[in-house]
Coordinates of C-alpha atoms and ligand atoms in Angstrom, one line a residue:
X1 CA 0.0 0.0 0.0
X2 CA 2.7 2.6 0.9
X3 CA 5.0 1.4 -1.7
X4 CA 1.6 2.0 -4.4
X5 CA 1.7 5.8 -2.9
X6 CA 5.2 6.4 -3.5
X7 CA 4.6 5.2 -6.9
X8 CA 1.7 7.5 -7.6
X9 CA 3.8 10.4 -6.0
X10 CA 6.1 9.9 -8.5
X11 CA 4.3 9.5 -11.3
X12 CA 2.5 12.6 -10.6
X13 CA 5.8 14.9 -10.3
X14 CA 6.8 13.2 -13.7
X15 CA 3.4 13.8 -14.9
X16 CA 3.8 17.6 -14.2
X17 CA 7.0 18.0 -16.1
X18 CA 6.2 15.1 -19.0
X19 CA 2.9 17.7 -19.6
X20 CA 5.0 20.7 -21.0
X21 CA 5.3 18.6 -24.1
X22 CA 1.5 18.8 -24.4
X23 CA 0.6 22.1 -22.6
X24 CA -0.4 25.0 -25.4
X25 CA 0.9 27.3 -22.9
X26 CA 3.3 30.5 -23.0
X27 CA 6.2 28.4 -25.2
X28 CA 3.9 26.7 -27.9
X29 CA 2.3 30.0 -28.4
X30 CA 5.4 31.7 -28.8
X31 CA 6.9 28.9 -31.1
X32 CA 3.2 29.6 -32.8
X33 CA 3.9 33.2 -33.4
X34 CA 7.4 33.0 -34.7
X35 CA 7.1 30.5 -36.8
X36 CA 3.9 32.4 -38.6
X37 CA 6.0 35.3 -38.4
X38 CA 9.1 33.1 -40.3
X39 CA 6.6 31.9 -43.0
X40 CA 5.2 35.1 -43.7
X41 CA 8.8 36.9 -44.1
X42 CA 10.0 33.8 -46.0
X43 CA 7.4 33.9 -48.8
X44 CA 7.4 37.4 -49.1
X45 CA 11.3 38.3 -49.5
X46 CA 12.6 35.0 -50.7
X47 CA 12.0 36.6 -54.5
X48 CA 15.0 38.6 -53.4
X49 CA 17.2 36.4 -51.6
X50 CA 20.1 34.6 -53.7
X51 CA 19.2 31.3 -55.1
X52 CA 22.4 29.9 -54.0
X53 CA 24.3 30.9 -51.0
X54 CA 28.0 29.9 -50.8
X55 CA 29.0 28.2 -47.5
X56 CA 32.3 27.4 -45.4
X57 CA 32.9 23.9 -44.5
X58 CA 33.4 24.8 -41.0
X59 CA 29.8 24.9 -40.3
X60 CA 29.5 21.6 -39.4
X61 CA 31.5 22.7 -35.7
X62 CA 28.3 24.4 -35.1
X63 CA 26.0 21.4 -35.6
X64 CA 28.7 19.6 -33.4
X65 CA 27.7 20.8 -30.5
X66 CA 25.3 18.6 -28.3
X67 CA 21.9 18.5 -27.1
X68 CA 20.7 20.6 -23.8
X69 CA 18.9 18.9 -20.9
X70 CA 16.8 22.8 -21.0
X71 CA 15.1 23.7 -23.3
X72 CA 16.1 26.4 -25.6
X73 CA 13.9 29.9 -26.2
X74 CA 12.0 30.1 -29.5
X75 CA 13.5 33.0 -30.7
X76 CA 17.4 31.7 -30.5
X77 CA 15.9 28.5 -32.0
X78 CA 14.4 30.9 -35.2
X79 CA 18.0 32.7 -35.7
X80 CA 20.0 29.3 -35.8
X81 CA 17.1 27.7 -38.2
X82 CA 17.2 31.0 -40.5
X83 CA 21.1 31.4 -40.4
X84 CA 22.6 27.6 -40.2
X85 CA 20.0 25.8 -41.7
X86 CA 17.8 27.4 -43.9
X87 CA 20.4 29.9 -46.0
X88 CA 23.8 27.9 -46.8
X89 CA 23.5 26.3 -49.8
X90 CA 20.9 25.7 -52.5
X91 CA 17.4 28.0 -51.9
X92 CA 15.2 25.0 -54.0
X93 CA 12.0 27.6 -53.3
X94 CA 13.7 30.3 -55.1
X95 CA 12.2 31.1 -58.6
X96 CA 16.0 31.6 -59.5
X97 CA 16.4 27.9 -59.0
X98 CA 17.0 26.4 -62.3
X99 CA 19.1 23.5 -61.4
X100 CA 18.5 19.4 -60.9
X101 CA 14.6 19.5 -61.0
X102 CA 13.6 22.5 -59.1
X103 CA 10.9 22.5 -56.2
X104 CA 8.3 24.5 -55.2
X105 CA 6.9 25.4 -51.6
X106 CA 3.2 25.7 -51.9
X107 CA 1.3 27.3 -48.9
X108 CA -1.6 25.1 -48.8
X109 CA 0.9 22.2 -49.1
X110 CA 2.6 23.6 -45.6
X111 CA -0.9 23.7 -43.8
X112 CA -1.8 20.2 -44.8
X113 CA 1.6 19.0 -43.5
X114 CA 1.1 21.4 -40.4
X115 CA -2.8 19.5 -39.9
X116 CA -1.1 16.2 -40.6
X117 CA 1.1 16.6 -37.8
X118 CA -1.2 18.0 -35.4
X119 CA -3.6 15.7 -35.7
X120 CA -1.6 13.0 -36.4
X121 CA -3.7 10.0 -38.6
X122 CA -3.2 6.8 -38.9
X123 CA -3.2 7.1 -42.8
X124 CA -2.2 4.2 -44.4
X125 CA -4.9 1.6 -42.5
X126 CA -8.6 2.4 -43.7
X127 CA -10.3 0.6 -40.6
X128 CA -8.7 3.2 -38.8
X129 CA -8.3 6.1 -40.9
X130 CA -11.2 6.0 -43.6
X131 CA -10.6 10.0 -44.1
X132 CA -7.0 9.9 -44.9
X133 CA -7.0 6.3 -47.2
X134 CA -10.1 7.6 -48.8
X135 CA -8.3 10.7 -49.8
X136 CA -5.1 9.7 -50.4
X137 CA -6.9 6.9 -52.9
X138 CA -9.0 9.0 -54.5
X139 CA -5.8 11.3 -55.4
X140 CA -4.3 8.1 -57.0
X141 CA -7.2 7.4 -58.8
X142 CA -7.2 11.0 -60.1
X143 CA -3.6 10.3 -61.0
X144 CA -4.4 6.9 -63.0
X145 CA -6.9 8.5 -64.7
X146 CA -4.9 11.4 -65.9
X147 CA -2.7 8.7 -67.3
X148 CA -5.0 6.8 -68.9
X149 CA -5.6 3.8 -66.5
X150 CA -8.9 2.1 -66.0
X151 CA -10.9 0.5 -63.4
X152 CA -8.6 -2.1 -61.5
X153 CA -5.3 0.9 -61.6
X154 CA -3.9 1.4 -57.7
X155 CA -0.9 2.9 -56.3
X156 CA 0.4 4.5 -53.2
X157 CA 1.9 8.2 -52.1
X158 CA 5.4 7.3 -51.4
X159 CA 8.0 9.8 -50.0
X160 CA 9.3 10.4 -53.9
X161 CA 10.3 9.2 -57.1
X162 CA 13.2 6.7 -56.1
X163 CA 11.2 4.7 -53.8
X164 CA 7.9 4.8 -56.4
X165 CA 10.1 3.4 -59.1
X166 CA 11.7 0.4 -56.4
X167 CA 8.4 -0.3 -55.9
X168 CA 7.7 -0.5 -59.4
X169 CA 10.6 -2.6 -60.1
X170 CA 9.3 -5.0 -57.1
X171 CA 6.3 -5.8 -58.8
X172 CA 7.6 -6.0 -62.2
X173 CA 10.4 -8.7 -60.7
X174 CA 7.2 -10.7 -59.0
X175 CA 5.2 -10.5 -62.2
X176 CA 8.0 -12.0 -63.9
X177 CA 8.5 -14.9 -61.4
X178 CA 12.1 -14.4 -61.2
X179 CA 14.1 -15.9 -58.4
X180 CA 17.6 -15.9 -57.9
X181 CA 18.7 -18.3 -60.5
X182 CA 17.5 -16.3 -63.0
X183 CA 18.8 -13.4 -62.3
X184 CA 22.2 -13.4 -64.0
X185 CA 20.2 -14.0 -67.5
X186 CA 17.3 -11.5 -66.9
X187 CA 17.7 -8.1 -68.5
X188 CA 16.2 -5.0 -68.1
X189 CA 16.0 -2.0 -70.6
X190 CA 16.5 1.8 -70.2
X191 CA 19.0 4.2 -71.9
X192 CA 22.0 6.0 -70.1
X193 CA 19.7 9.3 -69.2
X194 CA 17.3 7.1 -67.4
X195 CA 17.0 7.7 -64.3
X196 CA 20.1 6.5 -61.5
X197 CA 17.6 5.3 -59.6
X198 CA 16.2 2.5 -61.6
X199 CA 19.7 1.2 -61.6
X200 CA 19.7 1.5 -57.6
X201 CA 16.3 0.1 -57.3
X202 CA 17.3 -3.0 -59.4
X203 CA 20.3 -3.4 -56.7
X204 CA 18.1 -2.9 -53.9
X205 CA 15.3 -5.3 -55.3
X206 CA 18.6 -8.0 -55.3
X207 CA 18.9 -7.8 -58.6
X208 CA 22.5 -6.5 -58.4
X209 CA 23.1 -9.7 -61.1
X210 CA 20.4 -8.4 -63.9
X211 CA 21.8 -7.5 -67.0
X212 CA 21.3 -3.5 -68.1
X213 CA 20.9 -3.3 -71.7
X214 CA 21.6 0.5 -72.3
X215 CA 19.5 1.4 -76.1
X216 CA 21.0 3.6 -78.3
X217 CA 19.3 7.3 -77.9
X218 CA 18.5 9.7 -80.9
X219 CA 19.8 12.9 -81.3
X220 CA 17.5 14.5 -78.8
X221 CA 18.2 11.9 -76.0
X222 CA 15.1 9.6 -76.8
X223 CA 15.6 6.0 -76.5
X224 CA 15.5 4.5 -80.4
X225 CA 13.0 2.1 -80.7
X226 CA 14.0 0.2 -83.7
X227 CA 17.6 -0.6 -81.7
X228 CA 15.0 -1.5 -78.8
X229 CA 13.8 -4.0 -80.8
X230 CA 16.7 -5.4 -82.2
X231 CA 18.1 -5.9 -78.9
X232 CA 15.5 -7.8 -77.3
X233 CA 15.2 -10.3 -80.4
X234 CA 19.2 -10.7 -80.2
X235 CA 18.8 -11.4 -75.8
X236 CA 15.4 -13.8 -76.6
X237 CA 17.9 -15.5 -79.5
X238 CA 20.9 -15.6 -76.8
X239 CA 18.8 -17.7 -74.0
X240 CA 18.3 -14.6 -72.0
X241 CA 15.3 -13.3 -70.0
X242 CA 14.0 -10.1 -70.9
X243 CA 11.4 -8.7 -68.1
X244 CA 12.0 -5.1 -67.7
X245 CA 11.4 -1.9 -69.6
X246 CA 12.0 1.7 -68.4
X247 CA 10.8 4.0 -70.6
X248 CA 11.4 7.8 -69.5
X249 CA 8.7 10.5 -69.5
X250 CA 11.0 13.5 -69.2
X251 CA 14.6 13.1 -68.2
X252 CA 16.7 14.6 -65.6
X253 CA 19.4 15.6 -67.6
X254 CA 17.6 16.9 -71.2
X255 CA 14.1 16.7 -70.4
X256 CA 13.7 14.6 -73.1
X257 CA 10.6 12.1 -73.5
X258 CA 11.3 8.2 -75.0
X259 CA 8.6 8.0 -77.9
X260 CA 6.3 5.8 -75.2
X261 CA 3.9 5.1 -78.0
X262 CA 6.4 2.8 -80.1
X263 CA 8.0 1.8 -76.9
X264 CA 4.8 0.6 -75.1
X265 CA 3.8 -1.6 -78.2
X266 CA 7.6 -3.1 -78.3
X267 CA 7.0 -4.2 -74.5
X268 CA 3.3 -5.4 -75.6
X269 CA 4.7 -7.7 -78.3
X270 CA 7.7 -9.2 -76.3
X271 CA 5.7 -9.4 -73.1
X272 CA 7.8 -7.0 -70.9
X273 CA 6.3 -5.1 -67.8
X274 CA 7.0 -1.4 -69.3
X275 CA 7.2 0.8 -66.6
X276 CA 7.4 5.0 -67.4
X277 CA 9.5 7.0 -64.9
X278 CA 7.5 10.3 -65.5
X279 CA 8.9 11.4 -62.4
X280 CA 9.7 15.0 -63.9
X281 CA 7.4 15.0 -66.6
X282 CA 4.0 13.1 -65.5
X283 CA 1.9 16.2 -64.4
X284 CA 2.2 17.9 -67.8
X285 CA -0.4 16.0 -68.9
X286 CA -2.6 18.4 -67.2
X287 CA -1.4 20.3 -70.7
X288 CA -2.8 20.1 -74.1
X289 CA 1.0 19.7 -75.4
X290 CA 2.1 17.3 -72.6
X291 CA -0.5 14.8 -73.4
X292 CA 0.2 15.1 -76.9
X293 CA 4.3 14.5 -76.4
X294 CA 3.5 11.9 -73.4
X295 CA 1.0 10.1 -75.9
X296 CA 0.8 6.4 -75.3
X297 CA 2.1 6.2 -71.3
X298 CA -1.5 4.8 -70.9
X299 CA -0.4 1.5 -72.3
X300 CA 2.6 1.3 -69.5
X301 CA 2.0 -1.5 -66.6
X302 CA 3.5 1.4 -63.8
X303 CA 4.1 4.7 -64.3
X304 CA 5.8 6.9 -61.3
X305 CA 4.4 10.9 -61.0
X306 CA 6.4 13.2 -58.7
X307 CA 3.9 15.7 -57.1
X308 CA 6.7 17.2 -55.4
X309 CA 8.1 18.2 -58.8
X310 CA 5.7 19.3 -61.5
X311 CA 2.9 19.7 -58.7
X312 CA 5.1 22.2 -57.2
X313 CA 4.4 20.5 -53.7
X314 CA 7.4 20.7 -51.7
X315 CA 9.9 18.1 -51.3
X316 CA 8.0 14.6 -49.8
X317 CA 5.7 13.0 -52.0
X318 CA 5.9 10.8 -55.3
X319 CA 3.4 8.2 -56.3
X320 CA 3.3 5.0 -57.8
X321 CA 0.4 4.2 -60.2
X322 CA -0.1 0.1 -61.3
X323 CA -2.3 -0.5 -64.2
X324 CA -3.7 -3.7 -62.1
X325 CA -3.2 -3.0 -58.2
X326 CA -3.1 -6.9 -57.7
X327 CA 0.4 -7.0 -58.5
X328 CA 1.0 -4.6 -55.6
X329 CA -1.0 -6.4 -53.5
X330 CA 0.9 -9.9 -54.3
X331 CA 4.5 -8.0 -53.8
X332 CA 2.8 -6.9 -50.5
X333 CA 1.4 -9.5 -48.9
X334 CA 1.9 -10.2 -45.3
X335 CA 0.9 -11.9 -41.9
X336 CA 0.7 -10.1 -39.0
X337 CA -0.6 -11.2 -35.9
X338 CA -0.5 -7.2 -34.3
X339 CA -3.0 -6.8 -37.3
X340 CA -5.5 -9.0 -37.6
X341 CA -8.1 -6.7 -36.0
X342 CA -7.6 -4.1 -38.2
X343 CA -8.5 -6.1 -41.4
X344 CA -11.8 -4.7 -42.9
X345 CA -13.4 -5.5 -46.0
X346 CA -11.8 -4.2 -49.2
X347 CA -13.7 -0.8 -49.7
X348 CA -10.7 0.1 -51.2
X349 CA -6.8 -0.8 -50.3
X350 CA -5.0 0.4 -47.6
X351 CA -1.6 1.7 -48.6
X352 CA 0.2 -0.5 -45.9
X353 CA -1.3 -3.3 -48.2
X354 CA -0.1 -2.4 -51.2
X355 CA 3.5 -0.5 -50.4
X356 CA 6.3 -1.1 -48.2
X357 CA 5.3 1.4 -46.1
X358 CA 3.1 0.6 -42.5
X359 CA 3.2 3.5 -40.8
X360 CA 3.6 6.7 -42.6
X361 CA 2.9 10.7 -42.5
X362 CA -0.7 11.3 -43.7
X363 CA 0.6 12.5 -47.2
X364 CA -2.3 12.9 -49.2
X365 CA -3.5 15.8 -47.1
X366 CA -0.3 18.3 -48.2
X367 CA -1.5 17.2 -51.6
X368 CA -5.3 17.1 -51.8
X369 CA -5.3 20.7 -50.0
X370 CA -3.4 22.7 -52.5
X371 CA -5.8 20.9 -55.5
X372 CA -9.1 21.7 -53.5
X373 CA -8.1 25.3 -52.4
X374 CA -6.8 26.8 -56.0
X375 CA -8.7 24.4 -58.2
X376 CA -7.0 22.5 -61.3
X377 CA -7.3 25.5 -63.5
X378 CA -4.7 27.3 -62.0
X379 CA -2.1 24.3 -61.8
X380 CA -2.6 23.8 -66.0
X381 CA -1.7 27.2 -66.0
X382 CA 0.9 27.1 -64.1
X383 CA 2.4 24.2 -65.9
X384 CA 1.7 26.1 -69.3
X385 CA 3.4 29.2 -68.4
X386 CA 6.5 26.8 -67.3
X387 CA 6.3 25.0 -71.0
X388 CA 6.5 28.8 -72.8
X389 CA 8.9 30.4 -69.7
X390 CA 11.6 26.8 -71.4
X391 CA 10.9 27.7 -74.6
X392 CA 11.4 31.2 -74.4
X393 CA 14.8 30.7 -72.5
X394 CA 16.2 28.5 -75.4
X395 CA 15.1 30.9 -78.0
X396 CA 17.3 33.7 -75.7
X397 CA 20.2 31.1 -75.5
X398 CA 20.1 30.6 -78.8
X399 CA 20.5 33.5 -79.8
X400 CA 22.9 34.3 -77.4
X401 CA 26.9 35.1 -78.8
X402 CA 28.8 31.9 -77.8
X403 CA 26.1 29.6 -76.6
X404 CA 25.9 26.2 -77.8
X405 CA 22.1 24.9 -77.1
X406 CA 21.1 21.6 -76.8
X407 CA 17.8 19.9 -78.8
X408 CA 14.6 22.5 -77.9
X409 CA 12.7 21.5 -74.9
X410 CA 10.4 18.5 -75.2
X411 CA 8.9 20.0 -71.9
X412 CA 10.7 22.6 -69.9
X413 CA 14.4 21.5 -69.7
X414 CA 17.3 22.3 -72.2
X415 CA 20.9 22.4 -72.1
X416 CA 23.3 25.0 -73.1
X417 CA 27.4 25.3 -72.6
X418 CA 29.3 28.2 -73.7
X419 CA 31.8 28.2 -76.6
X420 CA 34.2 30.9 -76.2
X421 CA 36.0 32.6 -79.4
X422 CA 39.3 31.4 -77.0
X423 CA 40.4 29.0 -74.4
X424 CA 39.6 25.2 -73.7
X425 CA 35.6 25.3 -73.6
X426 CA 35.6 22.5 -70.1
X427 CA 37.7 25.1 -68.6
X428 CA 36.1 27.9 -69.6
X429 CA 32.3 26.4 -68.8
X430 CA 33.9 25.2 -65.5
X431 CA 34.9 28.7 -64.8
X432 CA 31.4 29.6 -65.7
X433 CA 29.8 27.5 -63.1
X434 CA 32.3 28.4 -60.6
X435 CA 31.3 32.1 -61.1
X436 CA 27.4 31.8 -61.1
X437 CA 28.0 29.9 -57.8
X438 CA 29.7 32.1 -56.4
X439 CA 27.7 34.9 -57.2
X440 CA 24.3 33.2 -56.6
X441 CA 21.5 35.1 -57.9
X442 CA 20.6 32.3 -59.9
X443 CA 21.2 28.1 -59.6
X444 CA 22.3 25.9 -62.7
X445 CA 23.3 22.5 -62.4
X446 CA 25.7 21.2 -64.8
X447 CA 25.7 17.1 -66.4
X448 CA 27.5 16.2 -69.6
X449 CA 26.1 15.3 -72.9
X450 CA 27.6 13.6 -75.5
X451 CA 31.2 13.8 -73.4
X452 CA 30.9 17.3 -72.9
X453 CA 30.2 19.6 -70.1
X454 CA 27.0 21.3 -70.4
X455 CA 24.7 23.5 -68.4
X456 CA 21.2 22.6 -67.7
X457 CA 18.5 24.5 -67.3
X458 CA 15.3 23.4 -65.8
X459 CA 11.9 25.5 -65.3
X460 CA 9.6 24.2 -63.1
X461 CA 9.7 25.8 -59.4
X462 CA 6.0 27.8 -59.0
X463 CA 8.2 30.9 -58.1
X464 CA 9.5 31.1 -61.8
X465 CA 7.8 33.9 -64.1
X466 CA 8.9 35.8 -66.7
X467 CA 11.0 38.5 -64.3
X468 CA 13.0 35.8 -63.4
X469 CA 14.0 34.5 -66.8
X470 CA 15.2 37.4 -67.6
X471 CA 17.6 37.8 -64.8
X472 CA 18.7 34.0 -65.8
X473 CA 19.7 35.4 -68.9
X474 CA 21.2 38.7 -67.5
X475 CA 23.5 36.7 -65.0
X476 CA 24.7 34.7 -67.1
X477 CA 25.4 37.4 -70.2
X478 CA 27.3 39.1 -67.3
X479 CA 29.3 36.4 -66.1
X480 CA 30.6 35.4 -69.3
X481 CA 31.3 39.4 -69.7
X482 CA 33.4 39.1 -66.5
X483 CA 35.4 35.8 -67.5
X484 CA 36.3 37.4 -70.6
X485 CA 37.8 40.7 -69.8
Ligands
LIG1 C1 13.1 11.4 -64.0 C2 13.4 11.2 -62.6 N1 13.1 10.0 -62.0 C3 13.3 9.8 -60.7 C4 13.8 10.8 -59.9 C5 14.0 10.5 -58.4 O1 13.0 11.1 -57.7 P1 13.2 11.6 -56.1 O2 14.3 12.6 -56.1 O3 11.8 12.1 -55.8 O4 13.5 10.4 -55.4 C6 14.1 12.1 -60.4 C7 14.6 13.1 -59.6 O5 15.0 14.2 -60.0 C8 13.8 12.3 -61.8 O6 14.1 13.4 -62.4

């Protein structure tokens, strides 16, 4: 009896402190207020602020230093975030952010990650979430049927495009019935601007062993289909197993898009699972143009769309769409003892059935917010004036004394590298890049086409218009101004 009081004393004294976690008292409210305060300055100024912010190495002795037993005040905690962490480096919200594939940082998409968190959901088990899997499946459905998909399509909000395409790879492995002793005569198909992660996610499915068959691309970086073809014939000839092709709906490095159509039927006619990273590109089929250049991704078995790139939602959430969800289901399957009360009947699928994913953050609300609150009008604009904003760019490059561009853009990405009157042109692009970075009103990221180093610029953050176009092209006039003289 005594020892139960001393218990309950205890418990009580750590029940006081435990509840400043919880209590919306003084702290949270000031943590409230400086982070609306934060938001509201960052979205308002970040036009101006540099899209690239050069940083000392150093920094990391700051980060070294180790956790408090107190607590820290809110506005100390707000200076650190805003001077350590948010501006070294790369500023992926800033409409001057033309490298990699840039982001976006929608509002709407902040409040549903904000209500996700608050309230916390259990969003990928519908017996115990119907809201959140009801949303987040009728987004993928929405998806599917903006590529094309019928009755029987499923998918999953993952965390992005590299996981979406290992999952995709998963399935296409199970479909094919592969096990290990096939593996070393099993071949998959892409090009060398596919995507690095379909070459991971074939490691990380254990298929370290599968043969890559890299097709021959065109001149504007699209995989050929007639070598396609020919390839597969010569493997089926050889004794080999071909299972896989990857077919790209906008690639990293040129933006270019594989001619699906052709593609699709050559994967139809050898029985392949043809799967279309549109990672980068998917979402243009909101446009008139990007259905018409993505024509025939409806006859893929898996296509991957990265909301968090051309649906300018920030960084966290890709999706994987399957023609028939079964596969997913049969790559998924599990026993559970933990579970078994939670199994409902299928009004739809859960996404811990059908991902690799149990529990996960409530995704589908940082996505369905932004589409409910502006409307889909306003994001086919959006995605139009990004198409125009590329082209425009290359017609300026183009034009441009001592610029070498690369093929127009299929959708908003095009390359470009400078050809001086004198000097080695690596050196003198690499000095180029140096100087831009360095300076860092706008962001460029750099790959290398046909042996040669090349710019790339990529339209796409929901902070680009036409003002800052035009101070891409300024920077870079200047720069090359300042290298020569
Ligand atoms: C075509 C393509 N596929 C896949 C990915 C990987 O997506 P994530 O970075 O979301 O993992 C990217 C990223 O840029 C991409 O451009």
């Amino acid at each position: 009896m005594k020892e139960d009081k001393t218990i309950r004393k205890k418990i009580a004294e750590l029940e006081r402190e435990s509840r400043k976690l919880c209590d919306f008292s003084a702290q949270q409210n000031l943590l409230n207020k400086s982070a609306t305060e934060y938001a509201e300055l960052f979205y308002h100024s970040n036009h101006q602020s540099k899209a690239f912010q050069p940083f000392d190495d150093t920094m990391y002795q700051i980060f070294d230093k180790p956790l408090s037993e107190e607590g820290t005040d809110s506005e100390e905690i707000f200076s650190f975030i805003e001077k350590y962490i948010i501006s070294p480096g790369l500023n992926s919200a800033s409409g001057r952010n033309f490298g990699y594939i840039p982001g976006s940082n929608l509002f709407a998409s902040a409040i549903g990650d904000y209500m996700a968190a608050v309230t916390n959901r259990y969003a990928s088990v519908y017996s115990l979430s119907p809201g959140p899997a009801l949303l987040e499946d009728r987004l993928i459905k929405w998806m599917a049927e903006l590529v094309g998909y019928h009755t029987g399509a499923g998918g999953y909000l993952s965390s992005g495009g590299s996981i979406a395409n290992m999952t995709a790879v998963v399935a296409a492995r199970d479909h094919a019935g592969l096990t290990g002793k096939d593996y070393p005569r099993a071949v998959a198909y892409l090009t060398k601007h596919s995507h690095h992660c379909i070459d991971r996610a074939l490691n990380l499915a254990g298929l370290r062993e599968c043969i890559r068959r890299y097709i021959p691309m065109d001149d504007a970086f699209r995989m050929n289909p007639r070598e396609l073809n020919n390839q597969i014939i010569d493997d089926v000839n050889k004794g080999f197993i071909p299972w896989l092709l990857v077919a790209t709906a906008g690639t990293t490095n040129s933006g270019a898009v594989d001619p699906l159509d052709e593609i699709g039927s050559i994967a139809r006619l050898h029985r392949l699972w043809f799967h279309v990273d549109a990672a980068y590109g998917g979402f243009f089929l909101l446009t008139g143009h990007g259905r018409r250049k993505l024509a025939g991704i409806e006859l893929s078995d898996s296509v991957v769309l990265d909301p968090h790139k051309s649906l300018f939602l920030p960084y966290g959430t890709g999706a994987l769409l399957v023609k028939d969800v079964n596969h997913l289901v049969k790559s998924h399957d599990y026993q559970a003892n933990y579970l078994k009360h939670v199994e409902s009947e299928n009004v739809i699928y859960s996404s811990a059935d059908i991902s690799p994913e149990l529990t996960k953050h409530f995704r589908a609300l940082r996505m369905w917010l932004p589409l409910k609150l502006h409307g889909l009008k306003v994001f086919k604009e959006a995605l139009e004036e990004k198409l125009l904003l590329a082209n425009y760019l290359w017609n300026e490059f183009s034009n441009m004394k001592d610029i070498e561009t690369g093929p127009p853009p299929e959708l908003s990405i095009f390359m470009f590298r400078w050809v001086p009157k004198a000097g080695d042109p690596e050196e003198m692009n690499r000095k180029l890049r140096e100087a831009l970075l360095q300076d860092g009103r706008i962001f460029l990221s750099t790959t290398e086409a046909d042996g040669k180093f090349c710019f790339r610029v990529a339209v796409l953050s929901v902070n680009t218009h036409l003002k800052e176009a035009d101070i891409l092209v300024d920077v870079v006039k200047e720069k090359i101004g300042e290298i020569n003289n």
